[in-house]
Amino acid sequence: MKESIATAAAVVLLRDGLQKWSVDRVAAEAGCAKGLVPYHHGSKQQLLSVVAANLHRDKTARRLAALDASGAEALDRLWDAINLEVRSGEWAAWAALMAEPNISLPPQVPSHLPTLAAAIGRALGIPALRPDEARLAEASLDGFQAALHLGAPAESVHEAYHRLWLALLP
């Protein structure tokens, strides 16, 4: 039931947005009594932190899967993955959660930056990115998604995306 509630919470968030998200809607989506939501997840903020962790895990998995190719193919697959996140609303949901002051990733969520740094290095045929470069790459991907979400021309964002990778090449 705990996982089913977390899944329902994500569905409600993606469908209705954070402003219309409520425990009542989550319980209705999960098909359970409202009281089971706090029983399994504590507070609204704790449940939304679980949703944030799940979105983070899924986003990281998609990015790493895209980078499981090499060269231009990896970069094209990564571009497709970040576009899919914007079109599906997952990026907007993630951004909304991260903008909330009382919602954060649970402390047990491991850092994915070393894995991302290594995957980018393998895909580009270079050594693993340094931690600062990996943070820059991840922040840039999020920035590209923000630009797409806000309606920037996809061609311009795509050009900036390619410039990032060129800048990281030795």
mmCIF file of C-alpha atoms in Angstrom:
data_model
loop_
_atom_site.group_PDB
_atom_site.id
_atom_site.type_symbol
_atom_site.label_atom_id
_atom_site.label_comp_id
_atom_site.label_asym_id
_atom_site.label_seq_id
_atom_site.Cartn_x
_atom_site.Cartn_y
_atom_site.Cartn_z
ATOM 1 C CA MET A 1 0.000 0.000 0.000
ATOM 2 C CA LYS A 2 2.878 2.381 0.802
ATOM 3 C CA GLU A 3 4.286 2.190 -2.738
ATOM 4 C CA SER A 4 0.820 2.425 -4.266
ATOM 5 C CA ILE A 5 0.224 5.672 -2.357
ATOM 6 C CA ALA A 6 3.573 7.079 -3.537
ATOM 7 C CA THR A 7 2.696 6.156 -7.121
ATOM 8 C CA ALA A 8 -0.732 7.766 -6.769
ATOM 9 C CA ALA A 9 0.889 10.895 -5.320
ATOM 10 C CA ALA A 10 3.111 11.172 -8.410
ATOM 11 C CA VAL A 11 0.145 10.634 -10.746
ATOM 12 C CA VAL A 12 -1.810 13.403 -9.016
ATOM 13 C CA LEU A 13 1.219 15.704 -9.122
ATOM 14 C CA LEU A 14 1.778 15.129 -12.852
ATOM 15 C CA ARG A 15 -1.906 15.418 -13.694
ATOM 16 C CA ASP A 16 -2.997 18.284 -11.414
ATOM 17 C CA GLY A 17 0.203 20.125 -10.474
ATOM 18 C CA LEU A 18 1.506 20.924 -7.027
ATOM 19 C CA GLN A 19 -1.023 23.692 -6.350
ATOM 20 C CA LYS A 20 -3.968 21.297 -6.739
ATOM 21 C CA TRP A 21 -2.206 18.312 -5.148
ATOM 22 C CA SER A 22 -3.873 17.117 -1.936
ATOM 23 C CA VAL A 23 -3.948 14.111 0.348
ATOM 24 C CA ASP A 24 -7.636 13.697 -0.562
ATOM 25 C CA ARG A 25 -6.781 13.425 -4.269
ATOM 26 C CA VAL A 26 -3.930 11.016 -3.550
ATOM 27 C CA ALA A 27 -6.185 8.761 -1.461
ATOM 28 C CA ALA A 28 -8.835 8.789 -4.202
ATOM 29 C CA GLU A 29 -6.217 7.949 -6.856
ATOM 30 C CA ALA A 30 -4.773 5.159 -4.687
ATOM 31 C CA GLY A 31 -8.244 3.841 -3.861
ATOM 32 C CA CYS A 32 -7.617 3.935 -0.134
ATOM 33 C CA ALA A 33 -8.883 5.716 2.949
ATOM 34 C CA LYS A 34 -7.426 9.184 3.481
ATOM 35 C CA GLY A 35 -6.025 8.133 6.851
ATOM 36 C CA LEU A 36 -3.760 5.551 5.211
ATOM 37 C CA VAL A 37 -1.749 8.283 3.487
ATOM 38 C CA PRO A 38 -0.291 9.804 6.682
ATOM 39 C CA TYR A 39 -0.177 6.347 8.296
ATOM 40 C CA HIS A 40 2.254 5.142 5.605
ATOM 41 C CA HIS A 41 4.068 8.389 4.804
ATOM 42 C CA GLY A 42 3.758 10.677 7.812
ATOM 43 C CA SER A 43 3.243 14.210 6.617
ATOM 44 C CA LYS A 44 2.376 15.675 3.235
ATOM 45 C CA GLN A 45 5.976 16.938 3.006
ATOM 46 C CA GLN A 46 7.383 13.470 3.699
ATOM 47 C CA LEU A 47 5.226 11.951 0.964
ATOM 48 C CA LEU A 48 6.228 14.656 -1.497
ATOM 49 C CA SER A 49 9.878 14.016 -0.583
ATOM 50 C CA VAL A 50 9.346 10.371 -1.524
ATOM 51 C CA VAL A 51 7.786 11.475 -4.820
ATOM 52 C CA ALA A 52 10.779 13.786 -5.406
ATOM 53 C CA ALA A 53 13.172 10.901 -4.702
ATOM 54 C CA ASN A 54 11.278 8.666 -7.143
ATOM 55 C CA LEU A 55 11.292 11.344 -9.857
ATOM 56 C CA HIS A 56 15.009 11.890 -9.212
ATOM 57 C CA ARG A 57 15.697 8.148 -9.463
ATOM 58 C CA ASP A 58 13.734 7.872 -12.717
ATOM 59 C CA LYS A 59 15.382 10.964 -14.215
ATOM 60 C CA THR A 60 18.833 9.657 -13.327
ATOM 61 C CA ALA A 61 18.048 6.205 -14.742
ATOM 62 C CA ARG A 62 16.849 7.713 -18.041
ATOM 63 C CA ARG A 63 19.948 9.866 -18.341
ATOM 64 C CA LEU A 64 22.300 7.003 -17.561
ATOM 65 C CA ALA A 65 20.474 4.701 -20.002
ATOM 66 C CA ALA A 66 20.811 7.337 -22.724
ATOM 67 C CA LEU A 67 24.525 7.638 -22.007
ATOM 68 C CA ASP A 68 24.934 3.881 -22.332
ATOM 69 C CA ALA A 69 25.793 4.525 -25.981
ATOM 70 C CA SER A 70 28.752 6.482 -27.276
ATOM 71 C CA GLY A 71 29.467 9.656 -29.158
ATOM 72 C CA ALA A 72 26.697 11.402 -31.049
ATOM 73 C CA GLU A 73 24.269 8.538 -30.415
ATOM 74 C CA ALA A 74 24.585 9.015 -26.644
ATOM 75 C CA LEU A 75 24.110 12.762 -26.911
ATOM 76 C CA ASP A 76 21.086 12.346 -29.200
ATOM 77 C CA ARG A 77 19.542 9.832 -26.810
ATOM 78 C CA LEU A 78 20.188 12.136 -23.855
ATOM 79 C CA TRP A 79 18.566 15.047 -25.734
ATOM 80 C CA ASP A 80 15.541 12.841 -26.408
ATOM 81 C CA ALA A 81 15.363 11.868 -22.719
ATOM 82 C CA ILE A 82 15.418 15.447 -21.451
ATOM 83 C CA ASN A 83 12.803 16.433 -24.035
ATOM 84 C CA LEU A 84 10.573 13.545 -22.949
ATOM 85 C CA GLU A 85 10.800 14.700 -19.323
ATOM 86 C CA VAL A 86 9.646 18.172 -20.350
ATOM 87 C CA ARG A 87 6.793 16.920 -22.563
ATOM 88 C CA SER A 88 5.558 14.423 -19.949
ATOM 89 C CA GLY A 89 5.471 17.057 -17.215
ATOM 90 C CA GLU A 90 7.995 15.192 -15.069
ATOM 91 C CA TRP A 91 10.507 18.001 -15.264
ATOM 92 C CA ALA A 92 7.924 20.595 -14.197
ATOM 93 C CA ALA A 93 6.840 18.369 -11.302
ATOM 94 C CA TRP A 94 10.463 17.884 -10.213
ATOM 95 C CA ALA A 95 11.173 21.615 -10.455
ATOM 96 C CA ALA A 96 8.032 22.477 -8.473
ATOM 97 C CA LEU A 97 9.007 20.056 -5.709
ATOM 98 C CA MET A 98 12.586 21.317 -5.542
ATOM 99 C CA ALA A 99 11.335 24.924 -5.322
ATOM 100 C CA GLU A 100 9.292 24.142 -2.203
ATOM 101 C CA PRO A 101 11.202 25.067 0.968
ATOM 102 C CA ASN A 102 9.860 22.151 3.053
ATOM 103 C CA ILE A 103 10.473 19.441 0.471
ATOM 104 C CA SER A 104 13.849 17.873 -0.156
ATOM 105 C CA LEU A 105 15.304 14.575 -1.175
ATOM 106 C CA PRO A 106 15.454 12.142 1.718
ATOM 107 C CA PRO A 107 18.975 11.880 3.169
ATOM 108 C CA GLN A 108 19.288 8.224 2.150
ATOM 109 C CA VAL A 109 19.187 9.140 -1.577
ATOM 110 C CA PRO A 110 22.755 8.531 -2.759
ATOM 111 C CA SER A 111 24.614 11.016 -4.906
ATOM 112 C CA HIS A 112 24.425 10.056 -8.550
ATOM 113 C CA LEU A 113 27.059 12.558 -9.687
ATOM 114 C CA PRO A 114 30.011 10.124 -9.704
ATOM 115 C CA THR A 115 28.014 7.697 -11.857
ATOM 116 C CA LEU A 116 26.865 10.497 -14.159
ATOM 117 C CA ALA A 117 30.428 11.832 -14.421
ATOM 118 C CA ALA A 118 31.712 8.418 -15.450
ATOM 119 C CA ALA A 119 28.845 7.825 -17.910
ATOM 120 C CA ILE A 120 29.415 11.165 -19.627
ATOM 121 C CA GLY A 121 33.129 10.433 -19.854
ATOM 122 C CA ARG A 122 32.517 7.006 -21.397
ATOM 123 C CA ALA A 123 29.958 8.408 -23.847
ATOM 124 C CA LEU A 124 32.317 11.186 -24.958
ATOM 125 C CA GLY A 125 35.423 8.992 -24.935
ATOM 126 C CA ILE A 126 37.138 11.126 -22.305
ATOM 127 C CA PRO A 127 38.078 10.560 -18.659
ATOM 128 C CA ALA A 128 35.240 10.828 -16.156
ATOM 129 C CA LEU A 129 34.215 14.398 -15.523
ATOM 130 C CA ARG A 130 35.517 16.064 -12.392
ATOM 131 C CA PRO A 131 32.831 16.662 -9.734
ATOM 132 C CA ASP A 132 32.549 20.357 -10.645
ATOM 133 C CA GLU A 133 32.163 19.475 -14.335
ATOM 134 C CA ALA A 134 29.500 16.861 -13.512
ATOM 135 C CA ARG A 135 27.559 19.432 -11.452
ATOM 136 C CA LEU A 136 27.845 21.893 -14.335
ATOM 137 C CA ALA A 137 26.625 19.285 -16.831
ATOM 138 C CA GLU A 138 23.654 18.339 -14.664
ATOM 139 C CA ALA A 139 22.746 21.961 -13.949
ATOM 140 C CA SER A 140 22.990 22.687 -17.672
ATOM 141 C CA LEU A 141 20.636 19.815 -18.497
ATOM 142 C CA ASP A 142 18.150 21.189 -15.986
ATOM 143 C CA GLY A 143 18.614 24.646 -17.500
ATOM 144 C CA PHE A 144 17.931 23.320 -20.994
ATOM 145 C CA GLN A 145 14.772 21.712 -19.651
ATOM 146 C CA ALA A 146 13.709 24.964 -17.976
ATOM 147 C CA ALA A 147 14.226 26.813 -21.248
ATOM 148 C CA LEU A 148 12.173 24.240 -23.181
ATOM 149 C CA HIS A 149 9.458 24.292 -20.515
ATOM 150 C CA LEU A 150 9.256 28.086 -20.751
ATOM 151 C CA GLY A 151 8.871 27.934 -24.527
ATOM 152 C CA ALA A 152 12.338 28.787 -25.801
ATOM 153 C CA PRO A 153 12.858 27.702 -29.419
ATOM 154 C CA ALA A 154 13.959 24.078 -29.350
ATOM 155 C CA GLU A 155 16.549 24.703 -32.072
ATOM 156 C CA SER A 156 18.304 27.357 -29.955
ATOM 157 C CA VAL A 157 18.271 25.178 -26.862
ATOM 158 C CA HIS A 158 19.541 22.217 -28.886
ATOM 159 C CA GLU A 159 22.438 24.330 -30.184
ATOM 160 C CA ALA A 160 23.344 25.361 -26.622
ATOM 161 C CA TYR A 161 23.130 21.689 -25.613
ATOM 162 C CA HIS A 162 25.725 20.757 -28.243
ATOM 163 C CA ARG A 163 27.947 23.668 -27.235
ATOM 164 C CA LEU A 164 28.028 22.313 -23.675
ATOM 165 C CA TRP A 165 29.447 18.991 -24.836
ATOM 166 C CA LEU A 166 31.963 20.685 -27.119
ATOM 167 C CA ALA A 167 33.140 22.777 -24.182
ATOM 168 C CA LEU A 168 33.732 19.639 -22.107
ATOM 169 C CA LEU A 169 35.886 17.967 -24.746
ATOM 170 C CA PRO A 170 39.644 18.291 -24.149
#
